[in-house]
Amino acid sequence: MSKQLVEAIADMKEKEALKLVKEMLEGGSEPVAILDAARRAMAIVGQRYEGGVYFLPELILAGEMVSQITNIIKPELAKMPEVKRHGKVVIGTVAGDIHDIGKNIVSFMLDVNGFDVLDLGVDVPAQKFVEAIRDFKPQVVGLSGFLTLAFDAMKETVEAIKAAGLRDQVKIVIGGGQVNDKIQEYAGADAYGKDAMAGVSLAKKWVGAK
Ligand code: B12
């Protein structure tokens, strides 16, 4: 069924995709497995966009479908037994970038895994991260970005945090479709997370949670 879901999203069959998600949940599928299918479908949508098969309207529709799927799944994840709170995370999509589907998934996976998350939204200026670190006092900062131009914004954000004298107080993890360890090094972050669960594992490790 997860293969059918990938195809339905990738083929822009919105009603079918949402119906499948509900059926999968009723059938006992893991919410995280459904999210993974949505992520795989988005990669196909991206390839079709690159290949000139899809255009911006399809990207927007695909984005909306995944947001709706995320909203259906959220209450299921929230049903998990109450977990101990481990610490605080500030997260946002860096300046110049408005992609937020992945960030939203990371944000709520952190939440359901015991972190208090302050989500600053999209196109977040470096200074806003600095202010949030001062006010919210997180142990971890998550920077998300999908565009190649986000790499510079990530670097600038890390530099602004350093210039504000706050770099030693936080661990910084970056993530987003094209991010890898080279970009992590370029941006001066502490780690990169390939997916939401990698972000959760890193944050847990950094705050010493089991
Ligand atoms: C959906 C989409 C959109 C939607 C976004 C909707 C939304 N609300 O986010 C819309 C239509 C708005 C959009 C706009 C644009 N897009 Co777009 N978009 C995509 C698309 C198809 C999917 C992205 C996505 O959501 N993937 C699914 C999520 C779940 O994956 P993810 O973000 O990688 O997240 C996971 C991990 O990376 C990780 N993660 C993510 N963030 C973080 C953070 C931390 C801390 C951690 C630990 C982990 C982590 O965990 C997530 C969950 O597991 C990609 C193509 C692709 N290859 O995927 C193009 C793509 C990213 N877009 C692209 C482009 C060019 C644009 C536009 C410039 C188009 C235009 N001409 O206007 C604009 C950008 C405007 C801007 N300033 O940002 C290009 C980028 C190319 C580049 N090299 O920069 C891509 C690659 C398409 C392409 N092949 O050309 N886009």
PDB file of C-alpha atoms and ligand atoms in Angstrom:
ATOM      1  CA  MET A   1       0.000   0.000   0.000  1.00  0.00           C
ATOM      2  CA  SER A   2       2.903   2.304   0.664  1.00  0.00           C
ATOM      3  CA  LYS A   3       3.947   1.875  -2.995  1.00  0.00           C
ATOM      4  CA  GLN A   4       0.418   2.880  -4.051  1.00  0.00           C
ATOM      5  CA  LEU A   5       0.654   5.944  -1.842  1.00  0.00           C
ATOM      6  CA  VAL A   6       3.982   6.981  -3.385  1.00  0.00           C
ATOM      7  CA  GLU A   7       2.404   6.652  -6.841  1.00  0.00           C
ATOM      8  CA  ALA A   8      -0.773   8.525  -5.909  1.00  0.00           C
ATOM      9  CA  ILE A   9       1.170  11.510  -4.552  1.00  0.00           C
ATOM     10  CA  ALA A  10       3.670  11.487  -7.406  1.00  0.00           C
ATOM     11  CA  ASP A  11       0.805  11.315  -9.953  1.00  0.00           C
ATOM     12  CA  MET A  12      -1.048  14.228  -8.267  1.00  0.00           C
ATOM     13  CA  LYS A  13      -4.025  12.047  -7.261  1.00  0.00           C
ATOM     14  CA  GLU A  14      -4.874  14.009  -4.162  1.00  0.00           C
ATOM     15  CA  LYS A  15      -8.155  12.289  -3.156  1.00  0.00           C
ATOM     16  CA  GLU A  16      -6.693   8.831  -3.677  1.00  0.00           C
ATOM     17  CA  ALA A  17      -3.585   9.718  -1.670  1.00  0.00           C
ATOM     18  CA  LEU A  18      -5.576  10.987   1.317  1.00  0.00           C
ATOM     19  CA  LYS A  19      -7.898   7.967   1.178  1.00  0.00           C
ATOM     20  CA  LEU A  20      -4.906   5.619   1.148  1.00  0.00           C
ATOM     21  CA  VAL A  21      -3.356   7.365   4.145  1.00  0.00           C
ATOM     22  CA  LYS A  22      -6.556   6.907   6.146  1.00  0.00           C
ATOM     23  CA  GLU A  23      -6.806   3.261   5.095  1.00  0.00           C
ATOM     24  CA  MET A  24      -3.177   2.636   6.000  1.00  0.00           C
ATOM     25  CA  LEU A  25      -3.636   4.151   9.451  1.00  0.00           C
ATOM     26  CA  GLU A  26      -6.795   2.106  10.006  1.00  0.00           C
ATOM     27  CA  GLY A  27      -4.886  -0.984   8.877  1.00  0.00           C
ATOM     28  CA  GLY A  28      -2.232  -0.355  11.506  1.00  0.00           C
ATOM     29  CA  SER A  29       0.562   1.119   9.358  1.00  0.00           C
ATOM     30  CA  GLU A  30       3.220   3.040  11.252  1.00  0.00           C
ATOM     31  CA  PRO A  31       2.708   6.819  10.874  1.00  0.00           C
ATOM     32  CA  VAL A  32       6.449   7.206  10.326  1.00  0.00           C
ATOM     33  CA  ALA A  33       6.317   4.738   7.401  1.00  0.00           C
ATOM     34  CA  ILE A  34       3.575   6.867   5.815  1.00  0.00           C
ATOM     35  CA  LEU A  35       5.712   9.978   6.164  1.00  0.00           C
ATOM     36  CA  ASP A  36       8.587   8.143   4.546  1.00  0.00           C
ATOM     37  CA  ALA A  37       6.364   7.215   1.589  1.00  0.00           C
ATOM     38  CA  ALA A  38       5.422  10.903   1.261  1.00  0.00           C
ATOM     39  CA  ARG A  39       9.100  11.853   1.262  1.00  0.00           C
ATOM     40  CA  ARG A  40       9.867   9.289  -1.456  1.00  0.00           C
ATOM     41  CA  ALA A  41       6.969  10.614  -3.536  1.00  0.00           C
ATOM     42  CA  MET A  42       8.306  14.169  -3.219  1.00  0.00           C
ATOM     43  CA  ALA A  43      11.652  13.024  -4.603  1.00  0.00           C
ATOM     44  CA  ILE A  44       9.823  11.687  -7.691  1.00  0.00           C
ATOM     45  CA  VAL A  45       7.886  14.962  -8.013  1.00  0.00           C
ATOM     46  CA  GLY A  46      11.231  16.788  -7.859  1.00  0.00           C
ATOM     47  CA  GLN A  47      12.666  14.612 -10.625  1.00  0.00           C
ATOM     48  CA  ARG A  48       9.610  15.240 -12.809  1.00  0.00           C
ATOM     49  CA  TYR A  49       9.942  18.982 -12.175  1.00  0.00           C
ATOM     50  CA  GLU A  50      13.623  18.854 -13.132  1.00  0.00           C
ATOM     51  CA  GLY A  51      12.737  16.849 -16.232  1.00  0.00           C
ATOM     52  CA  GLY A  52      10.176  19.436 -17.358  1.00  0.00           C
ATOM     53  CA  VAL A  53       7.251  17.053 -16.883  1.00  0.00           C
ATOM     54  CA  TYR A  54       5.873  19.020 -13.925  1.00  0.00           C
ATOM     55  CA  PHE A  55       5.828  22.750 -13.295  1.00  0.00           C
ATOM     56  CA  LEU A  56       5.289  24.996 -10.280  1.00  0.00           C
ATOM     57  CA  PRO A  57       1.546  24.211  -9.841  1.00  0.00           C
ATOM     58  CA  GLU A  58       2.403  20.516  -9.391  1.00  0.00           C
ATOM     59  CA  LEU A  59       5.091  21.405  -6.826  1.00  0.00           C
ATOM     60  CA  ILE A  60       2.508  23.461  -4.932  1.00  0.00           C
ATOM     61  CA  LEU A  61      -0.127  20.706  -5.086  1.00  0.00           C
ATOM     62  CA  ALA A  62       2.424  18.099  -3.972  1.00  0.00           C
ATOM     63  CA  GLY A  63       3.411  20.359  -1.085  1.00  0.00           C
ATOM     64  CA  GLU A  64      -0.223  20.744  -0.065  1.00  0.00           C
ATOM     65  CA  MET A  65      -0.823  16.999  -0.232  1.00  0.00           C
ATOM     66  CA  VAL A  66       2.121  16.279   2.055  1.00  0.00           C
ATOM     67  CA  SER A  67       1.004  19.008   4.477  1.00  0.00           C
ATOM     68  CA  GLN A  68      -2.470  17.448   4.612  1.00  0.00           C
ATOM     69  CA  ILE A  69      -0.991  13.994   5.138  1.00  0.00           C
ATOM     70  CA  THR A  70       1.185  15.367   7.935  1.00  0.00           C
ATOM     71  CA  ASN A  71      -1.902  16.876   9.565  1.00  0.00           C
ATOM     72  CA  ILE A  72      -3.752  13.540   9.400  1.00  0.00           C
ATOM     73  CA  ILE A  73      -0.797  11.763  10.971  1.00  0.00           C
ATOM     74  CA  LYS A  74      -0.028  14.277  13.729  1.00  0.00           C
ATOM     75  CA  PRO A  75      -2.851  13.199  16.080  1.00  0.00           C
ATOM     76  CA  GLU A  76      -1.799   9.546  15.616  1.00  0.00           C
ATOM     77  CA  LEU A  77       1.728  10.351  16.721  1.00  0.00           C
ATOM     78  CA  ALA A  78       0.403  12.427  19.591  1.00  0.00           C
ATOM     79  CA  LYS A  79      -1.445   9.317  20.821  1.00  0.00           C
ATOM     80  CA  MET A  80       1.892   7.797  21.702  1.00  0.00           C
ATOM     81  CA  PRO A  81       2.426   7.575  25.465  1.00  0.00           C
ATOM     82  CA  GLU A  82       3.438  10.878  27.052  1.00  0.00           C
ATOM     83  CA  VAL A  83       7.209  11.112  26.873  1.00  0.00           C
ATOM     84  CA  LYS A  84       9.580  12.754  29.301  1.00  0.00           C
ATOM     85  CA  ARG A  85      10.678  16.258  28.196  1.00  0.00           C
ATOM     86  CA  HIS A  86      14.360  16.289  27.291  1.00  0.00           C
ATOM     87  CA  GLY A  87      15.153  19.845  26.285  1.00  0.00           C
ATOM     88  CA  LYS A  88      14.487  22.710  23.910  1.00  0.00           C
ATOM     89  CA  VAL A  89      15.044  23.169  20.198  1.00  0.00           C
ATOM     90  CA  VAL A  90      14.737  26.261  18.020  1.00  0.00           C
ATOM     91  CA  ILE A  91      14.129  25.407  14.388  1.00  0.00           C
ATOM     92  CA  GLY A  92      13.452  27.326  11.190  1.00  0.00           C
ATOM     93  CA  THR A  93      13.969  27.453   7.432  1.00  0.00           C
ATOM     94  CA  VAL A  94      16.845  29.833   6.752  1.00  0.00           C
ATOM     95  CA  ALA A  95      16.622  33.220   5.010  1.00  0.00           C
ATOM     96  CA  GLY A  96      15.639  33.164   1.338  1.00  0.00           C
ATOM     97  CA  ASP A  97      14.081  29.711   1.462  1.00  0.00           C
ATOM     98  CA  ILE A  98      10.392  28.958   1.935  1.00  0.00           C
ATOM     99  CA  HIS A  99      10.446  25.138   1.806  1.00  0.00           C
ATOM    100  CA  ASP A 100       8.959  23.936   5.066  1.00  0.00           C
ATOM    101  CA  ILE A 101       7.453  20.485   4.594  1.00  0.00           C
ATOM    102  CA  GLY A 102      10.598  18.734   5.819  1.00  0.00           C
ATOM    103  CA  LYS A 103      11.148  21.227   8.619  1.00  0.00           C
ATOM    104  CA  ASN A 104       7.568  20.754   9.835  1.00  0.00           C
ATOM    105  CA  ILE A 105       8.085  16.996   9.949  1.00  0.00           C
ATOM    106  CA  VAL A 106      11.322  17.412  11.922  1.00  0.00           C
ATOM    107  CA  SER A 107       9.615  19.895  14.221  1.00  0.00           C
ATOM    108  CA  PHE A 108       6.762  17.621  15.196  1.00  0.00           C
ATOM    109  CA  MET A 109       8.944  14.504  15.397  1.00  0.00           C
ATOM    110  CA  LEU A 110      11.078  16.400  17.925  1.00  0.00           C
ATOM    111  CA  ASP A 111       7.932  17.425  19.764  1.00  0.00           C
ATOM    112  CA  VAL A 112       6.515  13.902  20.035  1.00  0.00           C
ATOM    113  CA  ASN A 113       9.938  12.647  21.087  1.00  0.00           C
ATOM    114  CA  GLY A 114      10.113  14.921  24.105  1.00  0.00           C
ATOM    115  CA  PHE A 115      11.490  18.292  22.966  1.00  0.00           C
ATOM    116  CA  ASP A 116       9.904  21.701  23.423  1.00  0.00           C
ATOM    117  CA  VAL A 117      10.190  23.189  19.968  1.00  0.00           C
ATOM    118  CA  LEU A 118      10.114  26.834  18.986  1.00  0.00           C
ATOM    119  CA  ASP A 119       9.450  26.879  15.246  1.00  0.00           C
ATOM    120  CA  LEU A 120      10.383  30.215  13.701  1.00  0.00           C
ATOM    121  CA  GLY A 121       8.788  29.424  10.339  1.00  0.00           C
ATOM    122  CA  VAL A 122      10.319  30.052   6.915  1.00  0.00           C
ATOM    123  CA  ASP A 123      12.681  32.636   5.416  1.00  0.00           C
ATOM    124  CA  VAL A 124      14.051  33.312   8.878  1.00  0.00           C
ATOM    125  CA  PRO A 125      16.746  36.017   9.097  1.00  0.00           C
ATOM    126  CA  ALA A 126      19.898  35.067  11.012  1.00  0.00           C
ATOM    127  CA  GLN A 127      19.184  37.704  13.638  1.00  0.00           C
ATOM    128  CA  LYS A 128      15.828  36.123  14.452  1.00  0.00           C
ATOM    129  CA  PHE A 129      17.623  32.876  15.321  1.00  0.00           C
ATOM    130  CA  VAL A 130      19.985  34.863  17.548  1.00  0.00           C
ATOM    131  CA  GLU A 131      17.089  36.508  19.404  1.00  0.00           C
ATOM    132  CA  ALA A 132      15.298  33.174  19.796  1.00  0.00           C
ATOM    133  CA  ILE A 133      18.425  31.591  21.304  1.00  0.00           C
ATOM    134  CA  ARG A 134      18.673  34.463  23.810  1.00  0.00           C
ATOM    135  CA  ASP A 135      14.978  34.306  24.789  1.00  0.00           C
ATOM    136  CA  PHE A 136      14.081  30.611  24.516  1.00  0.00           C
ATOM    137  CA  LYS A 137      17.489  29.238  25.597  1.00  0.00           C
ATOM    138  CA  PRO A 138      17.487  26.030  23.531  1.00  0.00           C
ATOM    139  CA  GLN A 139      20.251  23.435  23.707  1.00  0.00           C
ATOM    140  CA  VAL A 140      19.821  22.681  20.004  1.00  0.00           C
ATOM    141  CA  VAL A 141      19.242  24.819  16.913  1.00  0.00           C
ATOM    142  CA  GLY A 142      17.937  23.237  13.699  1.00  0.00           C
ATOM    143  CA  LEU A 143      18.436  24.996  10.379  1.00  0.00           C
ATOM    144  CA  SER A 144      16.470  23.720   7.428  1.00  0.00           C
ATOM    145  CA  GLY A 145      16.883  24.605   3.767  1.00  0.00           C
ATOM    146  CA  PHE A 146      16.241  23.043   0.391  1.00  0.00           C
ATOM    147  CA  LEU A 147      17.669  25.584  -2.049  1.00  0.00           C
ATOM    148  CA  THR A 148      21.382  25.685  -2.828  1.00  0.00           C
ATOM    149  CA  LEU A 149      21.287  29.351  -1.837  1.00  0.00           C
ATOM    150  CA  ALA A 150      20.248  28.180   1.637  1.00  0.00           C
ATOM    151  CA  PHE A 151      23.815  26.943   2.185  1.00  0.00           C
ATOM    152  CA  ASP A 152      25.095  30.530   2.413  1.00  0.00           C
ATOM    153  CA  ALA A 153      22.177  31.506   4.624  1.00  0.00           C
ATOM    154  CA  MET A 154      23.026  28.592   6.940  1.00  0.00           C
ATOM    155  CA  LYS A 155      26.653  29.737   7.102  1.00  0.00           C
ATOM    156  CA  GLU A 156      25.563  33.331   7.780  1.00  0.00           C
ATOM    157  CA  THR A 157      23.205  32.153  10.515  1.00  0.00           C
ATOM    158  CA  VAL A 158      25.935  30.130  12.226  1.00  0.00           C
ATOM    159  CA  GLU A 159      28.262  33.166  11.960  1.00  0.00           C
ATOM    160  CA  ALA A 160      25.622  35.479  13.438  1.00  0.00           C
ATOM    161  CA  ILE A 161      25.164  33.082  16.369  1.00  0.00           C
ATOM    162  CA  LYS A 162      28.940  33.088  16.857  1.00  0.00           C
ATOM    163  CA  ALA A 163      29.168  36.889  16.614  1.00  0.00           C
ATOM    164  CA  ALA A 164      26.460  37.182  19.296  1.00  0.00           C
ATOM    165  CA  GLY A 165      28.632  35.081  21.622  1.00  0.00           C
ATOM    166  CA  LEU A 166      26.079  32.253  21.731  1.00  0.00           C
ATOM    167  CA  ARG A 167      27.846  29.573  19.701  1.00  0.00           C
ATOM    168  CA  ASP A 168      29.095  27.663  22.766  1.00  0.00           C
ATOM    169  CA  GLN A 169      25.610  27.460  24.255  1.00  0.00           C
ATOM    170  CA  VAL A 170      23.997  25.536  21.394  1.00  0.00           C
ATOM    171  CA  LYS A 171      24.578  22.587  19.117  1.00  0.00           C
ATOM    172  CA  ILE A 172      23.598  23.347  15.539  1.00  0.00           C
ATOM    173  CA  VAL A 173      22.172  20.746  13.173  1.00  0.00           C
ATOM    174  CA  ILE A 174      21.332  21.445   9.556  1.00  0.00           C
ATOM    175  CA  GLY A 175      19.071  19.503   7.207  1.00  0.00           C
ATOM    176  CA  GLY A 176      17.087  19.617   3.979  1.00  0.00           C
ATOM    177  CA  GLY A 177      17.078  17.761   0.679  1.00  0.00           C
ATOM    178  CA  GLN A 178      20.521  18.663  -0.656  1.00  0.00           C
ATOM    179  CA  VAL A 179      22.400  19.106   2.601  1.00  0.00           C
ATOM    180  CA  ASN A 180      25.311  16.762   3.344  1.00  0.00           C
ATOM    181  CA  ASP A 181      28.446  16.647   5.487  1.00  0.00           C
ATOM    182  CA  LYS A 182      30.329  18.966   3.094  1.00  0.00           C
ATOM    183  CA  ILE A 183      27.651  21.630   3.572  1.00  0.00           C
ATOM    184  CA  GLN A 184      27.774  21.033   7.307  1.00  0.00           C
ATOM    185  CA  GLU A 185      31.485  21.783   7.237  1.00  0.00           C
ATOM    186  CA  TYR A 186      30.955  24.816   4.978  1.00  0.00           C
ATOM    187  CA  ALA A 187      28.236  26.226   7.233  1.00  0.00           C
ATOM    188  CA  GLY A 188      30.157  25.536  10.446  1.00  0.00           C
ATOM    189  CA  ALA A 189      27.341  23.434  11.938  1.00  0.00           C
ATOM    190  CA  ASP A 190      27.891  20.583  14.385  1.00  0.00           C
ATOM    191  CA  ALA A 191      26.028  17.966  12.383  1.00  0.00           C
ATOM    192  CA  TYR A 192      23.626  17.351   9.564  1.00  0.00           C
ATOM    193  CA  GLY A 193      20.540  15.198   9.824  1.00  0.00           C
ATOM    194  CA  LYS A 194      19.474  13.237   6.773  1.00  0.00           C
ATOM    195  CA  ASP A 195      15.908  12.917   8.027  1.00  0.00           C
ATOM    196  CA  ALA A 196      13.653  13.778  10.935  1.00  0.00           C
ATOM    197  CA  MET A 197      14.640  10.777  13.040  1.00  0.00           C
ATOM    198  CA  ALA A 198      18.334  11.559  12.553  1.00  0.00           C
ATOM    199  CA  GLY A 199      17.564  15.023  13.934  1.00  0.00           C
ATOM    200  CA  VAL A 200      15.797  13.500  16.933  1.00  0.00           C
ATOM    201  CA  SER A 201      18.704  11.110  17.619  1.00  0.00           C
ATOM    202  CA  LEU A 202      21.253  13.926  17.461  1.00  0.00           C
ATOM    203  CA  ALA A 203      19.223  16.183  19.740  1.00  0.00           C
ATOM    204  CA  LYS A 204      18.783  13.332  22.233  1.00  0.00           C
ATOM    205  CA  LYS A 205      22.504  12.584  22.171  1.00  0.00           C
ATOM    206  CA  TRP A 206      23.379  16.244  22.736  1.00  0.00           C
ATOM    207  CA  VAL A 207      21.095  16.679  25.741  1.00  0.00           C
ATOM    208  CA  GLY A 208      22.118  13.307  27.161  1.00  0.00           C
ATOM    209  CA  ALA A 209      18.648  11.750  26.809  1.00  0.00           C
ATOM    210  CA  LYS A 210      18.124   8.023  26.340  1.00  0.00           C
TER     211      LYS A 210
HETATM  212  C1  B12 B   1       7.456  20.955  -2.590  1.00  0.00           C
HETATM  213  C2  B12 B   1       8.500  21.806  -3.246  1.00  0.00           C
HETATM  214  C3  B12 B   1       8.237  23.186  -3.316  1.00  0.00           C
HETATM  215  C4  B12 B   1       7.028  23.829  -2.662  1.00  0.00           C
HETATM  216  C5  B12 B   1       7.353  23.992  -1.167  1.00  0.00           C
HETATM  217  C6  B12 B   1       6.108  23.885  -0.296  1.00  0.00           C
HETATM  218  C7  B12 B   1       6.480  23.917   1.137  1.00  0.00           C
HETATM  219  N1  B12 B   1       5.530  24.356   1.912  1.00  0.00           N
HETATM  220  O1  B12 B   1       7.582  23.559   1.565  1.00  0.00           O
HETATM  221  C8  B12 B   1       6.945  25.194  -3.420  1.00  0.00           C
HETATM  222  C9  B12 B   1       6.051  25.030  -4.620  1.00  0.00           C
HETATM  223  C10 B12 B   1       6.486  26.402  -2.625  1.00  0.00           C
HETATM  224  C11 B12 B   1       8.386  25.335  -3.930  1.00  0.00           C
HETATM  225  C12 B12 B   1       8.930  26.539  -4.302  1.00  0.00           C
HETATM  226  C13 B12 B   1      10.166  26.655  -4.914  1.00  0.00           C
HETATM  227  N2  B12 B   1      10.989  25.641  -5.247  1.00  0.00           N
HETATM  228 CO1  B12 B   1      10.755  23.815  -4.614  1.00  0.00          CO
HETATM  229  N3  B12 B   1      10.603  21.971  -4.384  1.00  0.00           N
HETATM  230  C14 B12 B   1       9.701  21.250  -3.785  1.00  0.00           C
HETATM  231  C15 B12 B   1      10.076  19.750  -3.891  1.00  0.00           C
HETATM  232  C16 B12 B   1       9.238  19.097  -4.986  1.00  0.00           C
HETATM  233  C17 B12 B   1       9.909  18.916  -2.651  1.00  0.00           C
HETATM  234  C18 B12 B   1      10.576  19.429  -1.392  1.00  0.00           C
HETATM  235  C19 B12 B   1      10.016  18.683  -0.209  1.00  0.00           C
HETATM  236  O2  B12 B   1       9.161  19.194   0.494  1.00  0.00           O
HETATM  237  N4  B12 B   1      10.447  17.433  -0.011  1.00  0.00           N
HETATM  238  C20 B12 B   1       9.898  16.550   1.026  1.00  0.00           C
HETATM  239  C21 B12 B   1      10.504  16.830   2.395  1.00  0.00           C
HETATM  240  C22 B12 B   1       9.826  15.901   3.435  1.00  0.00           C
HETATM  241  O3  B12 B   1      11.858  16.518   2.320  1.00  0.00           O
HETATM  242  P1  B12 B   1      13.006  17.402   2.991  1.00  0.00           P
HETATM  243  O4  B12 B   1      12.701  18.840   2.946  1.00  0.00           O
HETATM  244  O5  B12 B   1      14.285  16.957   2.393  1.00  0.00           O
HETATM  245  O6  B12 B   1      12.967  17.025   4.514  1.00  0.00           O
HETATM  246  C23 B12 B   1      13.467  15.835   5.096  1.00  0.00           C
HETATM  247  C24 B12 B   1      14.990  15.824   5.301  1.00  0.00           C
HETATM  248  O7  B12 B   1      15.716  16.585   4.376  1.00  0.00           O
HETATM  249  C25 B12 B   1      15.177  16.281   6.716  1.00  0.00           C
HETATM  250  N5  B12 B   1      15.255  17.703   7.051  1.00  0.00           N
HETATM  251  C26 B12 B   1      14.723  18.788   6.471  1.00  0.00           C
HETATM  252  N6  B12 B   1      14.990  19.897   7.175  1.00  0.00           N
HETATM  253  C27 B12 B   1      15.701  19.518   8.254  1.00  0.00           C
HETATM  254  C28 B12 B   1      16.216  20.248   9.298  1.00  0.00           C
HETATM  255  C29 B12 B   1      16.917  19.584  10.306  1.00  0.00           C
HETATM  256  C30 B12 B   1      17.451  20.363  11.436  1.00  0.00           C
HETATM  257  C31 B12 B   1      17.101  18.177  10.230  1.00  0.00           C
HETATM  258  C32 B12 B   1      17.838  17.457  11.267  1.00  0.00           C
HETATM  259  C33 B12 B   1      16.575  17.442   9.166  1.00  0.00           C
HETATM  260  C34 B12 B   1      15.884  18.121   8.188  1.00  0.00           C
HETATM  261  O8  B12 B   1      14.044  15.736   7.372  1.00  0.00           O
HETATM  262  C35 B12 B   1      12.910  15.838   6.508  1.00  0.00           C
HETATM  263  C36 B12 B   1      11.939  14.730   6.841  1.00  0.00           C
HETATM  264  O9  B12 B   1      12.546  13.485   6.893  1.00  0.00           O
HETATM  265  C37 B12 B   1      11.603  19.837  -4.272  1.00  0.00           C
HETATM  266  C38 B12 B   1      12.140  18.707  -5.168  1.00  0.00           C
HETATM  267  C39 B12 B   1      12.812  17.570  -4.472  1.00  0.00           C
HETATM  268  N7  B12 B   1      13.892  17.125  -5.052  1.00  0.00           N
HETATM  269  O10 B12 B   1      12.419  17.076  -3.466  1.00  0.00           O
HETATM  270  C40 B12 B   1      11.649  21.196  -5.005  1.00  0.00           C
HETATM  271  C41 B12 B   1      12.936  22.009  -5.027  1.00  0.00           C
HETATM  272  C42 B12 B   1      13.583  22.004  -3.664  1.00  0.00           C
HETATM  273  N8  B12 B   1      12.454  23.357  -5.337  1.00  0.00           N
HETATM  274  C43 B12 B   1      13.243  24.009  -6.112  1.00  0.00           C
HETATM  275  C44 B12 B   1      13.030  25.331  -6.575  1.00  0.00           C
HETATM  276  C45 B12 B   1      14.005  25.847  -7.610  1.00  0.00           C
HETATM  277  C46 B12 B   1      11.962  26.095  -6.088  1.00  0.00           C
HETATM  278  C47 B12 B   1      11.656  27.560  -6.454  1.00  0.00           C
HETATM  279  C48 B12 B   1      12.870  28.508  -6.563  1.00  0.00           C
HETATM  280  C49 B12 B   1      10.834  27.521  -7.751  1.00  0.00           C
HETATM  281  C50 B12 B   1      10.528  28.858  -8.394  1.00  0.00           C
HETATM  282  N9  B12 B   1      10.978  28.962  -9.606  1.00  0.00           N
HETATM  283  O11 B12 B   1       9.935  29.721  -7.786  1.00  0.00           O
HETATM  284  C51 B12 B   1      10.724  27.966  -5.280  1.00  0.00           C
HETATM  285  C52 B12 B   1      11.556  28.460  -4.070  1.00  0.00           C
HETATM  286  C53 B12 B   1      11.080  29.658  -3.422  1.00  0.00           C
HETATM  287  C54 B12 B   1      11.935  29.922  -2.165  1.00  0.00           C
HETATM  288  N10 B12 B   1      12.404  31.132  -2.028  1.00  0.00           N
HETATM  289  O12 B12 B   1      12.150  29.051  -1.348  1.00  0.00           O
HETATM  290  C55 B12 B   1      14.472  23.200  -6.481  1.00  0.00           C
HETATM  291  C56 B12 B   1      15.742  23.656  -5.738  1.00  0.00           C
HETATM  292  C57 B12 B   1      16.943  23.694  -6.642  1.00  0.00           C
HETATM  293  C58 B12 B   1      18.156  24.245  -5.974  1.00  0.00           C
HETATM  294  N11 B12 B   1      19.256  23.593  -6.273  1.00  0.00           N
HETATM  295  O13 B12 B   1      18.169  25.183  -5.244  1.00  0.00           O
HETATM  296  C59 B12 B   1      13.988  21.738  -6.173  1.00  0.00           C
HETATM  297  C60 B12 B   1      15.124  20.773  -5.777  1.00  0.00           C
HETATM  298  C61 B12 B   1      13.285  21.253  -7.456  1.00  0.00           C
HETATM  299  C62 B12 B   1      14.233  21.078  -8.603  1.00  0.00           C
HETATM  300  N12 B12 B   1      14.707  19.894  -8.818  1.00  0.00           N
HETATM  301  O14 B12 B   1      14.563  22.007  -9.296  1.00  0.00           O
HETATM  302  N13 B12 B   1       9.027  24.122  -3.951  1.00  0.00           N
END
